[in-house]
XYZ file of C-alpha atoms in Angstrom:
381
model
C -146.414 172.091 34.911
C -143.071 173.547 35.507
C -140.602 171.621 37.779
C -137.294 172.561 39.157
C -134.501 171.235 37.101
C -132.665 168.311 38.701
C -129.043 169.468 39.710
C -126.567 168.577 37.200
C -124.389 165.386 37.985
C -120.958 166.033 39.433
C -118.074 164.993 37.230
C -114.398 163.999 37.814
C -113.531 167.478 36.348
C -115.818 169.097 38.937
C -114.162 167.390 41.956
C -110.619 168.268 40.539
C -111.732 171.883 40.112
C -112.514 172.016 43.751
C -109.206 170.519 44.767
C -107.333 172.697 42.278
C -108.952 175.885 43.677
C -107.357 174.973 46.932
C -104.161 173.620 45.639
C -103.393 174.868 42.016
C -101.290 172.626 39.833
C -99.058 175.531 39.036
C -97.559 175.651 42.545
C -96.462 171.942 42.265
C -92.646 171.081 42.112
C -91.137 170.791 38.741
C -90.497 167.247 38.999
C -94.004 166.379 39.859
C -97.082 164.910 38.076
C -100.512 165.785 39.483
C -104.059 166.044 38.507
C -106.201 163.304 36.717
C -103.893 160.490 35.610
C -106.340 157.667 34.514
C -109.936 158.102 33.550
C -112.619 160.394 31.969
C -112.809 163.987 33.242
C -116.570 164.076 32.055
C -117.319 160.742 33.913
C -120.053 161.117 36.680
C -119.051 160.860 40.216
C -121.138 160.134 43.253
C -118.546 158.444 45.455
C -114.963 159.202 46.041
C -112.266 157.203 47.956
C -109.218 158.951 49.371
C -105.904 157.445 50.004
C -102.202 158.259 50.554
C -101.144 155.877 47.923
C -102.770 153.916 45.068
C -102.411 150.129 45.876
C -104.232 146.997 44.355
C -106.219 146.932 47.622
C -107.305 150.544 47.297
C -108.629 149.974 43.702
C -110.374 146.959 44.865
C -111.944 148.877 47.851
C -113.171 151.680 45.422
C -114.620 149.157 43.062
C -116.588 147.380 45.836
C -117.770 150.530 47.316
C -119.058 151.849 44.033
C -116.574 154.928 44.042
C -116.018 156.175 40.552
C -112.867 158.328 41.513
C -109.889 157.600 43.709
C -107.734 160.674 44.907
C -104.311 159.973 46.400
C -101.746 162.271 47.535
C -98.899 160.409 45.726
C -99.051 160.157 41.973
C -98.951 156.821 40.251
C -97.395 158.016 37.030
C -94.161 159.812 37.369
C -92.472 158.677 34.239
C -93.849 157.760 30.812
C -94.988 154.074 30.530
C -93.774 151.896 27.870
C -96.656 149.568 28.500
C -99.675 149.149 30.654
C -99.833 145.287 31.203
C -100.647 143.130 34.160
C -97.039 142.115 34.637
C -95.864 145.591 35.201
C -96.389 147.071 38.637
C -97.591 150.475 37.616
C -99.079 149.278 34.304
C -101.185 146.576 36.239
C -102.645 149.350 38.414
C -103.734 151.206 35.227
C -105.139 148.228 33.877
C -107.017 147.511 37.190
C -108.581 150.940 37.152
C -109.600 150.595 33.827
C -111.405 147.315 34.183
C -113.174 148.705 37.314
C -114.155 151.888 35.462
C -112.600 154.016 38.254
C -110.802 157.336 37.582
C -107.663 158.167 39.251
C -106.134 161.596 40.204
C -103.365 162.872 42.658
C -102.896 165.933 44.577
C -99.267 166.037 45.695
C -96.662 168.893 45.967
C -99.348 171.303 45.019
C -101.095 170.270 48.087
C -97.727 170.404 50.125
C -97.343 174.008 49.108
C -100.952 174.953 49.868
C -101.863 177.424 52.677
C -103.266 174.995 55.165
C -101.989 171.795 53.305
C -100.098 168.783 54.490
C -97.557 170.353 56.840
C -100.286 172.563 58.477
C -102.291 169.368 59.166
C -99.399 167.440 60.540
C -98.451 170.272 62.931
C -101.922 170.651 64.136
C -101.742 166.683 64.681
C -98.705 167.254 66.812
C -100.365 169.766 68.859
C -98.262 172.807 67.334
C -100.049 176.166 67.223
C -99.543 179.651 65.836
C -98.547 178.307 62.560
C -96.702 179.952 59.556
C -95.147 178.533 56.399
C -91.590 177.176 57.003
C -90.203 177.803 53.510
C -92.370 180.086 51.423
C -92.210 179.778 47.678
C -89.776 182.320 46.007
C -90.062 184.264 42.871
C -93.611 183.088 42.186
C -95.492 186.504 42.756
C -96.479 189.046 40.034
C -98.012 192.353 40.215
C -101.000 192.702 37.735
C -101.998 196.343 36.616
C -105.341 197.084 35.020
C -106.441 200.396 33.660
C -110.275 200.769 33.655
C -113.075 203.444 33.537
C -113.807 204.675 37.101
C -117.546 203.472 36.421
C -116.408 199.887 36.187
C -113.460 199.878 38.602
C -115.361 198.079 41.466
C -116.498 195.298 39.077
C -113.107 194.691 37.770
C -111.526 194.781 41.184
C -114.050 192.103 42.386
C -113.501 190.016 39.479
C -109.656 190.012 39.951
C -110.118 189.055 43.654
C -112.419 186.190 42.641
C -109.769 184.939 40.193
C -107.151 184.667 42.883
C -105.516 188.342 42.832
C -104.917 190.211 45.963
C -104.186 187.539 48.614
C -101.555 188.695 50.967
C -101.051 186.596 54.160
C -104.472 186.112 55.815
C -105.985 189.053 53.829
C -107.833 188.754 50.549
C -109.095 191.382 48.068
C -106.072 193.458 48.532
C -105.399 196.164 45.844
C -104.143 199.564 45.151
C -105.858 202.130 43.109
C -105.060 205.632 41.785
C -106.926 207.857 39.447
C -105.753 209.459 36.175
C -106.668 210.260 32.647
C -106.867 207.743 29.754
C -106.501 208.930 26.270
C -107.159 206.949 23.017
C -108.425 207.331 19.380
C -110.719 204.457 18.313
C -109.930 203.174 14.879
C -112.392 202.795 11.924
C -113.055 198.996 12.858
C -113.438 199.800 16.612
C -116.762 199.662 18.569
C -115.838 201.766 21.477
C -117.486 201.837 24.821
C -116.422 205.374 25.185
C -115.535 207.796 22.650
C -116.185 208.256 19.025
C -114.277 206.445 15.981
C -111.585 208.654 14.674
C -111.716 211.214 17.535
C -109.236 211.501 20.409
C -111.203 210.854 23.660
C -110.081 211.486 27.348
C -111.703 209.375 30.032
C -111.304 209.252 33.778
C -109.624 205.989 34.585
C -108.443 204.007 37.609
C -105.205 202.150 37.754
C -105.725 198.895 39.849
C -102.736 196.977 41.132
C -103.058 193.593 42.822
C -100.511 190.815 43.385
C -101.085 187.197 42.192
C -99.055 184.069 41.916
C -97.878 183.068 38.548
C -100.370 180.200 38.115
C -103.383 182.639 38.659
C -102.309 185.379 36.259
C -104.153 183.592 33.366
C -107.421 183.342 35.207
C -106.967 187.092 36.404
C -106.566 188.250 32.704
C -109.624 186.206 31.743
C -111.455 187.746 34.637
C -110.524 191.368 33.732
C -111.731 190.609 30.099
C -114.967 189.551 31.241
C -115.516 192.406 33.494
C -113.883 195.341 31.548
C -116.009 197.376 29.227
C -113.188 197.923 26.762
C -112.670 195.793 23.587
C -108.931 195.551 24.423
C -108.298 196.160 28.251
C -104.809 197.100 29.168
C -103.271 194.574 31.382
C -99.668 194.807 32.688
C -97.822 192.014 34.550
C -94.570 192.607 36.459
C -92.330 190.179 38.305
C -91.913 190.868 42.153
C -88.962 190.079 44.293
C -89.459 188.275 47.575
C -91.564 185.265 48.727
C -95.108 184.318 48.601
C -97.085 184.665 51.851
C -99.620 181.998 51.353
C -97.690 179.307 49.386
C -94.665 177.209 50.515
C -93.578 174.045 52.042
C -93.510 172.948 55.767
C -94.947 174.659 58.802
C -93.427 176.181 62.126
C -95.129 177.097 65.311
C -95.087 176.591 69.150
C -96.443 173.964 71.600
C -98.712 175.132 74.255
C -95.882 174.720 76.706
C -92.299 173.644 76.603
C -91.390 170.078 77.165
C -88.318 167.865 77.382
C -87.243 165.906 74.218
C -88.294 162.493 75.582
C -91.814 163.699 76.098
C -91.856 165.440 72.710
C -90.805 162.274 71.163
C -93.535 160.390 72.872
C -95.980 162.899 71.672
C -94.879 162.516 68.012
C -94.822 158.649 68.279
C -98.380 158.564 69.705
C -99.868 161.206 67.601
C -98.634 159.650 64.308
C -98.781 155.975 65.392
C -95.090 155.533 64.559
C -93.741 152.188 65.451
C -90.164 153.866 65.773
C -88.609 157.284 65.528
C -85.170 157.991 64.325
C -83.649 161.148 65.701
C -80.821 163.426 66.710
C -81.004 165.291 70.015
C -80.084 165.133 73.733
C -82.553 164.124 76.527
C -81.835 167.307 78.336
C -83.278 169.547 75.252
C -86.337 171.614 75.755
C -88.730 171.636 72.889
C -91.083 174.519 72.206
C -90.696 176.028 68.800
C -91.392 173.082 66.440
C -91.010 172.988 62.523
C -92.589 170.218 60.581
C -92.665 169.015 56.840
C -94.702 165.902 55.703
C -92.773 163.445 53.754
C -89.287 164.037 52.339
C -88.525 167.451 53.809
C -84.792 167.327 54.620
C -84.047 170.006 52.127
C -85.977 172.485 54.394
C -83.652 171.933 57.526
C -81.786 174.993 56.996
C -85.097 177.069 57.021
C -85.831 175.266 60.376
C -82.468 176.259 61.819
C -82.818 179.745 60.573
C -86.301 180.045 62.064
C -84.889 178.980 65.445
C -86.835 175.664 65.724
C -86.075 173.590 68.667
C -87.136 170.357 66.690
C -87.813 169.574 63.152
C -90.109 166.596 62.395
C -90.007 165.197 58.817
C -88.974 161.847 57.092
C -86.665 160.064 54.706
C -83.438 161.307 56.498
C -80.501 159.217 55.517
C -77.805 158.428 57.944
C -75.132 160.999 56.786
C -77.741 163.623 56.603
C -78.447 163.507 60.333
C -74.876 165.062 60.852
C -76.391 168.352 59.318
C -78.289 168.829 62.604
C -75.088 169.062 64.538
C -72.707 171.871 65.295
C -68.953 172.004 65.002
C -68.728 170.319 68.373
C -70.892 167.525 67.474
C -73.888 168.760 69.534
C -77.309 168.931 68.256
C -78.382 172.411 66.897
C -82.012 171.219 67.111
C -83.647 167.774 67.613
C -84.082 166.304 64.065
C -86.942 163.617 64.043
C -87.381 161.255 61.191
C -91.025 159.906 61.958
C -91.555 158.019 58.629
C -92.882 159.126 55.208
C -96.269 157.448 55.579
C -96.762 158.546 59.246
C -96.138 162.119 58.593
C -98.506 162.306 55.493
C -101.260 159.920 56.602
C -103.052 162.876 57.745
C -103.470 163.857 54.108
C -106.257 161.276 53.772
C -108.641 163.221 56.197
C -107.478 166.574 54.861
C -108.594 165.904 51.377
C -111.766 164.096 52.399
C -112.832 167.045 54.650
C -112.201 169.453 51.749
C -114.471 167.559 49.504
C -117.043 167.113 52.016
C -117.364 170.671 52.955
C -117.588 171.690 49.323
C -119.841 168.993 48.135
C -121.978 167.655 50.872
C -124.062 165.532 48.372
C -120.892 163.597 47.425
C -119.941 160.346 49.228
C -116.543 160.667 50.280
C -114.553 157.998 52.278
C -110.972 157.392 53.276
C -109.343 153.908 52.802
C -109.506 151.322 55.408
C -106.066 150.169 54.356
C -102.677 151.222 55.594
C -101.059 151.883 52.258
C -97.403 151.888 53.256
C -95.353 148.850 52.313
C -92.921 149.256 55.262
C -93.254 147.917 58.857
C -91.295 148.306 61.895
C -90.030 145.383 64.152
C -89.894 145.759 67.807
C -89.220 142.011 68.826
C -91.603 139.725 70.448
């Protein structure tokens, strides 16, 4: 009796493949460490716990819930460890994970830079609409050019698109094609798809061009090789000037209606559950165009100013850096709001969990019950 084969068990590597298709590791910041940091990529996964940070309480929660994998936004391992012992803060977490048999992965600045990533979720949480990237990545785009027989052009074009080429803004599968004549003479050891060994051949070919980010070029090359009929496809890659249209940091958009700064501050406080806000601004300012960046986003303040933002919400602004929001007369050029690192990134837990649930409905995905931030605010008794 023939029976349907049971579905293959999902692995840690499968879960990460889903996340990395959305937020490729290649688009992370140079300083960052992302991906699987502790565990076995081939280990079976039935339950995943998502958190902003890895803490002892989160590891215990995962172990008690039977989760085989923890995914956080913030990495655990930034620098090489000299030891992984229980008397070392980071090493003790590695030891705790190993004892519990739980793998651990982080999706950090690659998710910050992803289209629809952390800052987009933060902006939506604040009621900001009509979003676009605040600080697009620069110098990361490439033009991939392929020459292919006309008979196989559609297949190669589709393979390139599936591998990540041809994404421009909200459009996918973008390419340009022009027909021409290809000439070649197969050598004695060749097994040509077209033409005859030792004889010059002319073939109607199509030149296909499509853009791709640097981290997708390898996958595009492999896709071309798999769909192309030639033994040695001609693939050319050229750097492009300008900025990416789908990758970058921060987000900017508009509120449904303008509102005074005090009302906007209340909106931010309530939406993020912030105990306190630090800000530069005047109460008579009107806020409509809003820029945000989850976490430490002060380096993108110039982008918010150039974009004409009325307010910029981010975190980790030090005292002297608040002065950068003022003009030469000491007046605010915009309202600069520090809402807290945890508060501006806590939405990441839901963001990651929703992504996994939508792509793997049979996978049990939960967000932590713990507030992972070690910081508290004191407002008196």
